[in-house]
Short mmCIF file of C-alpha atoms and ligand atoms in Angstrom, two decimals:
data_model
loop_
_atom_site.label_atom_id
_atom_site.label_comp_id
_atom_site.label_asym_id
_atom_site.label_seq_id
_atom_site.Cartn_x
_atom_site.Cartn_y
_atom_site.Cartn_z
CA UNK A 1 34.43 69.52 -179.96
CA UNK A 2 37.73 69.26 -181.82
CA UNK A 3 37.55 65.99 -183.71
CA UNK A 4 40.23 64.15 -185.68
CA UNK A 5 38.84 61.92 -188.45
CA UNK A 6 40.79 59.39 -190.50
CA UNK A 7 39.44 57.70 -193.64
CA UNK A 8 40.69 56.01 -196.76
CA UNK A 9 40.58 59.06 -199.01
CA UNK A 10 40.01 57.62 -202.47
CA UNK A 11 38.03 54.37 -202.54
CA UNK A 12 34.97 53.00 -200.87
CA UNK A 13 31.90 53.90 -198.91
CA UNK A 14 33.74 54.16 -195.60
CA UNK A 15 35.68 57.17 -196.93
CA UNK A 16 32.43 58.75 -198.12
CA UNK A 17 30.70 58.19 -194.79
CA UNK A 18 33.66 59.51 -192.76
CA UNK A 19 33.98 62.59 -194.97
CA UNK A 20 30.26 63.36 -194.97
CA UNK A 21 30.19 62.89 -191.19
CA UNK A 22 32.99 65.47 -190.85
CA UNK A 23 31.08 67.99 -192.96
CA UNK A 24 27.88 67.43 -190.98
CA UNK A 25 29.71 67.82 -187.65
CA UNK A 26 31.26 71.06 -188.89
CA UNK A 27 27.81 72.31 -189.92
CA UNK A 28 26.75 71.70 -186.31
CA UNK A 29 29.54 73.87 -184.90
CA UNK A 30 32.34 71.33 -184.31
CA UNK A 31 35.83 71.58 -185.78
CA UNK A 32 36.97 68.58 -187.78
CA UNK A 33 40.55 67.73 -188.67
CA UNK A 34 40.90 65.13 -191.42
CA UNK A 35 44.16 63.21 -191.12
CA UNK A 36 44.75 61.11 -194.24
CA UNK A 37 47.22 60.29 -196.99
CA UNK A 38 45.47 62.65 -199.43
CA UNK A 39 42.45 64.93 -199.50
CA UNK A 40 39.34 62.73 -199.30
CA UNK A 41 37.45 62.90 -202.60
CA UNK A 42 34.22 64.10 -200.99
CA UNK A 43 36.02 66.97 -199.25
CA UNK A 44 35.67 69.60 -201.90
CA UNK A 45 35.82 72.59 -199.55
CA UNK A 46 38.08 73.26 -196.60
CA UNK A 47 37.36 75.96 -194.05
CA UNK A 48 38.14 76.97 -190.46
CA UNK A 49 35.91 74.15 -189.32
CA UNK A 50 36.96 71.54 -191.89
CA UNK A 51 40.74 71.16 -191.99
CA UNK A 52 43.02 68.69 -193.68
CA UNK A 53 46.38 67.33 -192.47
CA UNK A 54 48.30 65.22 -194.94
CA UNK A 55 50.27 62.22 -193.71
CA UNK A 56 53.79 62.60 -195.07
CA UNK A 57 55.90 59.56 -195.66
CA UNK A 58 59.63 59.37 -195.91
CA UNK A 59 60.93 56.97 -198.51
CA UNK A 60 64.10 55.10 -197.71
CA UNK A 61 65.72 52.31 -199.75
CA UNK A 62 65.59 49.93 -196.80
CA UNK A 63 61.79 50.13 -196.67
CA UNK A 64 60.41 47.63 -199.12
CA UNK A 65 56.96 48.99 -198.19
CA UNK A 66 56.58 52.41 -196.65
CA UNK A 67 55.35 52.14 -193.03
CA UNK A 68 52.14 54.15 -193.54
CA UNK A 69 50.58 53.04 -190.25
CA UNK A 70 53.51 54.55 -188.30
CA UNK A 71 53.54 57.78 -190.30
CA UNK A 72 49.79 58.05 -189.70
CA UNK A 73 50.21 57.46 -185.94
CA UNK A 74 52.90 60.14 -185.79
CA UNK A 75 50.71 62.62 -187.66
CA UNK A 76 47.69 61.84 -185.48
CA UNK A 77 49.70 62.54 -182.32
CA UNK A 78 51.16 65.74 -183.76
CA UNK A 79 47.74 67.05 -184.83
CA UNK A 80 46.21 66.07 -181.48
CA UNK A 81 48.79 68.25 -179.74
CA UNK A 82 48.86 71.20 -182.13
CA UNK A 83 45.07 71.36 -182.57
CA UNK A 84 44.11 70.24 -179.09
CA UNK A 85 41.96 67.34 -180.34
CA UNK A 86 39.31 65.91 -178.02
CA UNK A 87 39.24 62.55 -179.76
CA UNK A 88 40.22 60.55 -182.81
CA UNK A 89 37.50 58.90 -184.88
CA UNK A 90 38.77 56.39 -187.41
CA UNK A 91 36.77 54.76 -190.18
CA UNK A 92 37.82 51.22 -191.13
CA UNK A 93 39.69 49.25 -188.48
CA UNK A 94 42.77 48.23 -190.48
CA UNK A 95 45.20 49.91 -189.93
CA UNK A 96 43.52 53.12 -188.75
CA UNK A 97 42.51 51.95 -185.29
CA UNK A 98 46.01 50.59 -184.64
CA UNK A 99 47.62 53.88 -185.68
CA UNK A 100 45.19 55.82 -183.49
CA UNK A 101 45.92 53.59 -180.48
CA UNK A 102 49.65 54.12 -181.02
CA UNK A 103 49.10 57.88 -181.20
CA UNK A 104 47.05 57.81 -177.99
CA UNK A 105 49.68 55.76 -176.16
CA UNK A 106 52.54 57.94 -177.38
CA UNK A 107 50.89 61.00 -175.82
CA UNK A 108 50.34 59.47 -172.40
CA UNK A 109 50.43 60.68 -169.63
CA UNK A 110 50.31 64.27 -170.88
CA UNK A 111 47.17 64.01 -173.00
CA UNK A 112 44.02 61.94 -172.97
CA UNK A 113 43.03 61.09 -176.56
CA UNK A 114 40.09 58.66 -176.80
CA UNK A 115 39.97 56.52 -179.93
CA UNK A 116 36.67 55.69 -181.62
CA UNK A 117 36.64 53.06 -184.36
CA UNK A 118 33.78 52.71 -186.83
CA UNK A 119 33.56 49.34 -188.55
CA UNK A 120 32.33 49.42 -192.13
CA UNK A 121 32.39 45.86 -193.38
CA UNK A 122 35.32 44.26 -195.10
CA UNK A 123 37.57 45.52 -192.28
CA UNK A 124 35.80 42.75 -190.32
CA UNK A 125 34.35 40.34 -192.85
CA UNK A 126 37.28 39.98 -195.25
CA UNK A 127 40.47 41.78 -194.21
CA UNK A 128 40.14 41.59 -190.42
CA UNK A 129 39.01 37.97 -190.46
CA UNK A 130 42.01 36.96 -192.56
CA UNK A 131 44.61 35.11 -190.50
CA UNK A 132 47.22 37.77 -191.35
CA UNK A 133 45.22 40.50 -189.60
CA UNK A 134 42.88 38.69 -187.19
CA UNK A 135 44.96 39.17 -184.04
CA UNK A 136 45.74 42.82 -184.63
CA UNK A 137 42.10 43.57 -185.56
CA UNK A 138 40.93 42.02 -182.28
CA UNK A 139 43.51 44.15 -180.45
CA UNK A 140 42.30 47.28 -182.27
CA UNK A 141 38.71 46.58 -181.20
CA UNK A 142 39.61 45.80 -177.59
CA UNK A 143 41.85 48.83 -177.20
CA UNK A 144 39.53 51.36 -178.85
CA UNK A 145 37.68 53.52 -176.32
CA UNK A 146 34.51 53.16 -178.36
CA UNK A 147 33.49 51.00 -181.31
CA UNK A 148 30.55 51.58 -183.62
CA UNK A 149 29.26 49.46 -186.51
CA UNK A 150 27.10 50.63 -189.38
CA UNK A 151 24.54 47.81 -189.10
CA UNK A 152 23.28 45.14 -186.72
CA UNK A 153 24.45 42.52 -189.18
CA UNK A 154 28.02 43.81 -188.96
CA UNK A 155 27.82 43.99 -185.18
CA UNK A 156 26.69 40.36 -185.04
CA UNK A 157 29.40 39.29 -187.42
CA UNK A 158 32.03 41.07 -185.31
CA UNK A 159 30.78 39.29 -182.21
CA UNK A 160 30.91 35.98 -184.08
CA UNK A 161 34.39 36.46 -185.56
CA UNK A 162 36.13 38.25 -182.70
CA UNK A 163 34.01 37.50 -179.64
CA UNK A 164 33.89 41.28 -179.14
CA UNK A 165 30.54 42.69 -177.99
CA UNK A 166 31.09 46.30 -176.91
CA UNK A 167 29.68 47.78 -180.14
CA UNK A 168 27.12 50.52 -180.67
CA UNK A 169 25.20 50.42 -183.95
CA UNK A 170 25.06 53.82 -185.65
CA UNK A 171 23.85 53.42 -189.22
CA UNK A 172 24.97 55.25 -192.32
CA UNK A 173 23.03 58.35 -193.28
CA UNK A 174 22.04 60.63 -196.15
CA UNK A 175 21.48 64.33 -196.42
CA UNK A 176 17.87 64.55 -197.70
CA UNK A 177 18.52 67.81 -199.54
CA UNK A 178 21.48 66.46 -201.47
CA UNK A 179 19.89 63.09 -202.17
CA UNK A 180 16.56 64.03 -203.63
CA UNK A 181 15.06 63.25 -207.02
CA UNK A 182 15.46 66.26 -209.26
CA UNK A 183 14.57 66.69 -212.92
CA UNK A 184 17.44 66.03 -215.29
CA UNK A 185 15.90 65.90 -218.75
CA UNK A 186 19.19 66.32 -220.67
CA UNK A 187 20.84 63.38 -218.94
CA UNK A 188 17.74 61.24 -219.32
CA UNK A 189 17.49 62.09 -223.03
CA UNK A 190 21.17 61.19 -223.49
CA UNK A 191 20.99 57.86 -221.65
CA UNK A 192 17.48 56.86 -222.67
CA UNK A 193 17.11 58.39 -226.17
CA UNK A 194 14.00 56.35 -226.93
CA UNK A 195 12.34 56.88 -223.57
CA UNK A 196 13.48 53.50 -222.25
CA UNK A 197 13.25 52.67 -218.56
CA UNK A 198 16.59 52.71 -216.78
CA UNK A 199 18.14 50.05 -214.58
CA UNK A 200 21.21 51.35 -212.75
CA UNK A 201 24.14 49.91 -210.85
CA UNK A 202 26.52 52.07 -208.80
CA UNK A 203 29.68 50.56 -207.34
CA UNK A 204 33.45 50.31 -207.38
CA UNK A 205 33.23 47.23 -209.64
CA UNK A 206 35.01 44.92 -207.24
CA UNK A 207 34.20 41.17 -207.40
CA UNK A 208 32.25 41.45 -204.12
CA UNK A 209 29.68 43.67 -205.91
CA UNK A 210 29.06 41.00 -208.60
CA UNK A 211 28.50 43.54 -211.40
CA UNK A 212 28.28 40.71 -213.97
CA UNK A 213 25.00 39.69 -212.31
CA UNK A 214 23.59 43.10 -213.33
CA UNK A 215 24.15 42.24 -216.99
CA UNK A 216 22.57 38.81 -216.47
CA UNK A 217 19.51 40.38 -214.84
CA UNK A 218 19.29 43.02 -217.55
CA UNK A 219 19.45 40.50 -220.41
CA UNK A 220 16.57 38.57 -218.81
CA UNK A 221 14.53 41.78 -218.33
CA UNK A 222 14.90 42.54 -222.05
CA UNK A 223 13.61 39.08 -222.88
CA UNK A 224 10.27 40.12 -221.28
CA UNK A 225 9.88 42.66 -224.11
CA UNK A 226 10.57 45.60 -221.84
CA UNK A 227 12.26 48.62 -223.41
CA UNK A 228 15.10 49.31 -221.04
CA UNK A 229 18.73 50.30 -220.77
CA UNK A 230 21.35 49.47 -218.16
CA UNK A 231 23.47 52.29 -216.77
CA UNK A 232 26.64 51.15 -215.02
CA UNK A 233 28.07 53.92 -212.84
CA UNK A 234 31.57 53.63 -211.36
CA UNK A 235 34.77 51.90 -212.23
CA UNK A 236 37.03 49.18 -210.91
CA UNK A 237 38.73 45.87 -211.55
CA UNK A 238 35.66 44.00 -212.87
CA UNK A 239 34.66 46.55 -215.50
CA UNK A 240 36.39 44.96 -218.48
CA UNK A 241 34.93 41.57 -217.58
CA UNK A 242 31.42 43.03 -217.26
CA UNK A 243 31.68 44.78 -220.62
CA UNK A 244 32.84 41.53 -222.19
CA UNK A 245 29.96 39.66 -220.55
CA UNK A 246 27.48 42.21 -221.93
CA UNK A 247 28.89 41.64 -225.42
CA UNK A 248 28.61 37.86 -224.97
CA UNK A 249 24.94 38.22 -223.99
CA UNK A 250 24.37 40.56 -226.93
CA UNK A 251 23.17 43.45 -224.77
CA UNK A 252 26.25 45.70 -224.83
CA UNK A 253 24.58 48.19 -227.19
CA UNK A 254 21.87 48.72 -224.61
CA UNK A 255 24.32 49.35 -221.76
CA UNK A 256 26.12 52.59 -220.88
CA UNK A 257 29.29 52.39 -218.80
CA UNK A 258 29.59 55.97 -217.59
CA UNK A 259 32.56 55.56 -215.21
CA UNK A 260 33.02 57.40 -211.92
CA UNK A 261 30.63 60.29 -211.44
CA UNK A 262 31.00 63.11 -208.94
CA UNK A 263 27.25 63.77 -208.60
CA UNK A 264 25.61 60.40 -208.06
CA UNK A 265 22.23 61.98 -207.21
CA UNK A 266 22.02 63.33 -210.79
CA UNK A 267 22.21 59.77 -212.09
CA UNK A 268 19.94 58.26 -209.45
CA UNK A 269 17.39 60.94 -210.30
CA UNK A 270 16.85 59.38 -213.73
CA UNK A 271 16.93 55.73 -212.58
CA UNK A 272 13.87 53.50 -212.34
CA UNK A 273 15.53 50.62 -210.46
CA UNK A 274 18.85 50.18 -208.64
CA UNK A 275 20.53 46.77 -208.92
CA UNK A 276 22.73 45.70 -206.00
CA UNK A 277 23.47 41.96 -206.39
CA UNK A 278 26.43 42.01 -203.93
CA UNK A 279 28.00 38.97 -202.33
CA UNK A 280 28.69 40.87 -199.08
CA UNK A 281 27.30 44.21 -198.04
CA UNK A 282 27.43 45.33 -194.45
CA UNK A 283 25.08 48.19 -195.16
CA UNK A 284 24.73 49.10 -198.83
CA UNK A 285 25.14 52.85 -198.98
CA UNK A 286 24.26 52.80 -202.69
CA UNK A 287 20.85 51.33 -201.80
CA UNK A 288 20.20 54.09 -199.27
CA UNK A 289 21.22 56.82 -201.72
CA UNK A 290 18.93 55.32 -204.36
CA UNK A 291 15.99 55.05 -201.97
CA UNK A 292 16.39 58.72 -201.00
CA UNK A 293 16.12 59.51 -204.73
CA UNK A 294 12.88 57.48 -204.97
CA UNK A 295 14.48 54.50 -206.67
CA UNK A 296 13.30 51.01 -205.56
CA UNK A 297 16.15 48.57 -205.02
CA UNK A 298 16.59 45.03 -206.29
CA UNK A 299 19.28 43.41 -204.17
CA UNK A 300 20.58 40.30 -202.48
CA UNK A 301 19.42 39.50 -198.96
CA UNK A 302 22.97 39.50 -197.57
CA UNK A 303 24.53 41.22 -194.54
CA UNK A 304 22.95 44.55 -193.67
CA UNK A 305 20.93 45.00 -196.86
CA UNK A 306 17.66 43.68 -195.31
CA UNK A 307 18.01 46.37 -192.61
CA UNK A 308 18.05 49.06 -195.30
CA UNK A 309 15.72 47.63 -197.97
CA UNK A 310 12.40 46.19 -196.85
CA UNK A 311 11.51 43.26 -199.10
CA UNK A 312 8.24 43.92 -200.95
CA UNK A 313 7.97 47.48 -199.58
CA UNK A 314 10.93 49.53 -200.81
CA UNK A 315 12.41 46.94 -203.16
CA UNK A 316 12.82 43.21 -203.64
CA UNK A 317 15.44 40.93 -202.07
CA UNK A 318 16.73 37.61 -203.44
CA UNK A 319 19.26 34.96 -202.60
CA UNK A 320 22.81 35.53 -203.77
CA UNK A 321 23.14 34.72 -207.48
CA UNK A 322 19.42 34.26 -208.11
CA UNK A 323 19.47 36.46 -211.22
CA UNK A 324 16.29 34.81 -212.49
CA UNK A 325 14.21 36.03 -209.52
CA UNK A 326 15.89 39.44 -209.58
CA UNK A 327 14.98 39.82 -213.26
CA UNK A 328 11.37 38.75 -212.63
CA UNK A 329 11.10 41.30 -209.81
CA UNK A 330 12.55 44.01 -212.05
CA UNK A 331 10.19 43.11 -214.91
CA UNK A 332 7.23 43.16 -212.53
CA UNK A 333 8.16 46.60 -211.21
CA UNK A 334 8.75 48.04 -214.66
CA UNK A 335 5.47 46.78 -216.05
CA UNK A 336 3.31 47.95 -213.13
CA UNK A 337 3.50 51.78 -212.87
CA UNK A 338 1.27 51.88 -209.76
CA UNK A 339 3.47 49.41 -207.89
CA UNK A 340 6.57 51.30 -209.03
CA UNK A 341 5.16 54.63 -207.85
CA UNK A 342 4.12 53.21 -204.46
CA UNK A 343 7.53 51.65 -203.89
CA UNK A 344 9.38 54.79 -204.97
CA UNK A 345 7.46 56.96 -202.53
CA UNK A 346 7.90 54.43 -199.72
CA UNK A 347 11.62 54.15 -200.49
CA UNK A 348 12.26 57.84 -199.89
CA UNK A 349 10.02 57.96 -196.82
CA UNK A 350 11.78 54.96 -195.30
CA UNK A 351 15.25 56.39 -196.05
CA UNK A 352 14.43 59.73 -194.48
CA UNK A 353 12.60 58.35 -191.50
CA UNK A 354 15.51 56.17 -190.41
CA UNK A 355 18.69 57.51 -191.97
CA UNK A 356 18.45 61.27 -192.43
CA UNK A 357 21.40 63.32 -191.16
CA UNK A 358 19.17 64.94 -188.53
CA UNK A 359 18.48 61.49 -187.17
CA UNK A 360 21.94 59.95 -187.29
CA UNK A 361 24.51 62.74 -186.71
CA UNK A 362 23.22 63.40 -183.16
CA UNK A 363 23.79 59.69 -182.44
CA UNK A 364 27.50 60.18 -183.22
CA UNK A 365 27.65 63.37 -181.12
CA UNK A 366 26.00 61.60 -178.16
CA UNK A 367 28.41 58.71 -178.58
CA UNK A 368 31.43 61.07 -178.53
CA UNK A 369 30.06 62.77 -175.41
CA UNK A 370 29.52 59.46 -173.64
CA UNK A 371 33.12 58.42 -174.34
CA UNK A 372 34.50 61.80 -173.23
CA UNK A 373 32.45 61.69 -170.04
CA UNK A 374 34.13 58.47 -168.88
O1 GMT B 401 33.77 47.36 -199.17
C1 GMT B 401 34.79 47.65 -198.57
O2 GMT B 401 35.85 47.21 -198.90
C2 GMT B 401 34.77 48.53 -197.39
C3 GMT B 401 33.76 49.59 -197.29
C4 GMT B 401 34.11 50.77 -198.11
O3 GMT B 401 35.01 51.51 -197.74
O4 GMT B 401 33.44 50.93 -199.11
O5 GMT B 401 32.45 49.19 -197.67
C5 GMT B 401 31.64 48.98 -196.61
O6 GMT B 401 31.29 50.24 -196.08
C6 GMT B 401 30.22 50.94 -196.73
C7 GMT B 401 30.00 52.26 -195.98
O7 GMT B 401 29.72 52.07 -194.64
C8 GMT B 401 28.98 50.04 -196.72
O8 GMT B 401 27.88 50.73 -197.30
C9 GMT B 401 29.28 48.77 -197.51
O9 GMT B 401 28.17 47.92 -197.42
C10 GMT B 401 30.49 48.06 -196.96
N1 GMT B 401 30.91 47.06 -197.95
C11 GMT B 401 30.87 45.76 -197.72
O10 GMT B 401 30.48 45.30 -196.67
C12 GMT B 401 31.31 44.90 -198.85
#
């Protein structure tokens, strides 16, 4: 198949999932054309099978805001014609599905160009549900030829918010060879110079991830006389506040803020626990990546997280904001090596059994084929 994929190229898990999907499809013999405003960060190598088409935008004094959605629609239609695309697959509904629908309509009746929209989370729970975008999001769902969601929780929420039911759940995935625990003694020695255990948080430091809760949990873990350090991976708007909070709690010296990292598996490979105290999480890709690297997860029981992390088996789940319970769970795990080992092994097994690329990519291919066969 000749597949057009659109993602947000720089931020967020939806861009990662869309980019990794493209690479996996190419590895299975399909040709993938990424259509985006810049080269997606995960797309380090282009080839005959993985191509990139940049959306160009004209600036004009009259435009207070450049009409990106229209430029994207124009590019999608042009690429569909020049590259003979079979379908467009967009990740994140706003505005990608609307642009794709416009592209499809602009090519009628000469070309059939099915539009598949994958919902990732805030495109439904925050942005799409906002009054400013509710109507157009509903239209995007209704007019897409196929809609997938990355968890049952997100599907249910979409039904609740939009009354739209025609959704197939295809979960996020990991490549088991890329996400595997590998020795990294230098990094461990640098981040845990006294052999401390490592709690880790990986996110884009937006308020929805509640990174300050990580510091709260960590401070409580230290009060149980556990030698530990907190490694905060990523960057974003909350970082300064979190650093300040760590200073206020007197634990800053035991925290490392390492910023954005290109090879997350290197970091997860030295972690003992992943903290994910999010307010919303339609799936929790960070949890899945950690589990694949044998890291048990301590998280909130919100959205799709309970589908990924099994409470008491591959991690521990708590109510939103219950930093006390999260710290007790972390302390228990860190002071019981047998329990930690059992959970680590189960975490990887569970991740691979349900979310390996060999399991999930064929679900997308079958979905494409079912839409094309209509
Ligand atoms: O969080 C967002 O703003 C959107 C999106 C993104 O691009 O990161 O995140 C969502 O998609 C990820 C990949 O499918 C999921 O793992 C995240 O759980 C989900 N984020 C939320 O629901 C907050």
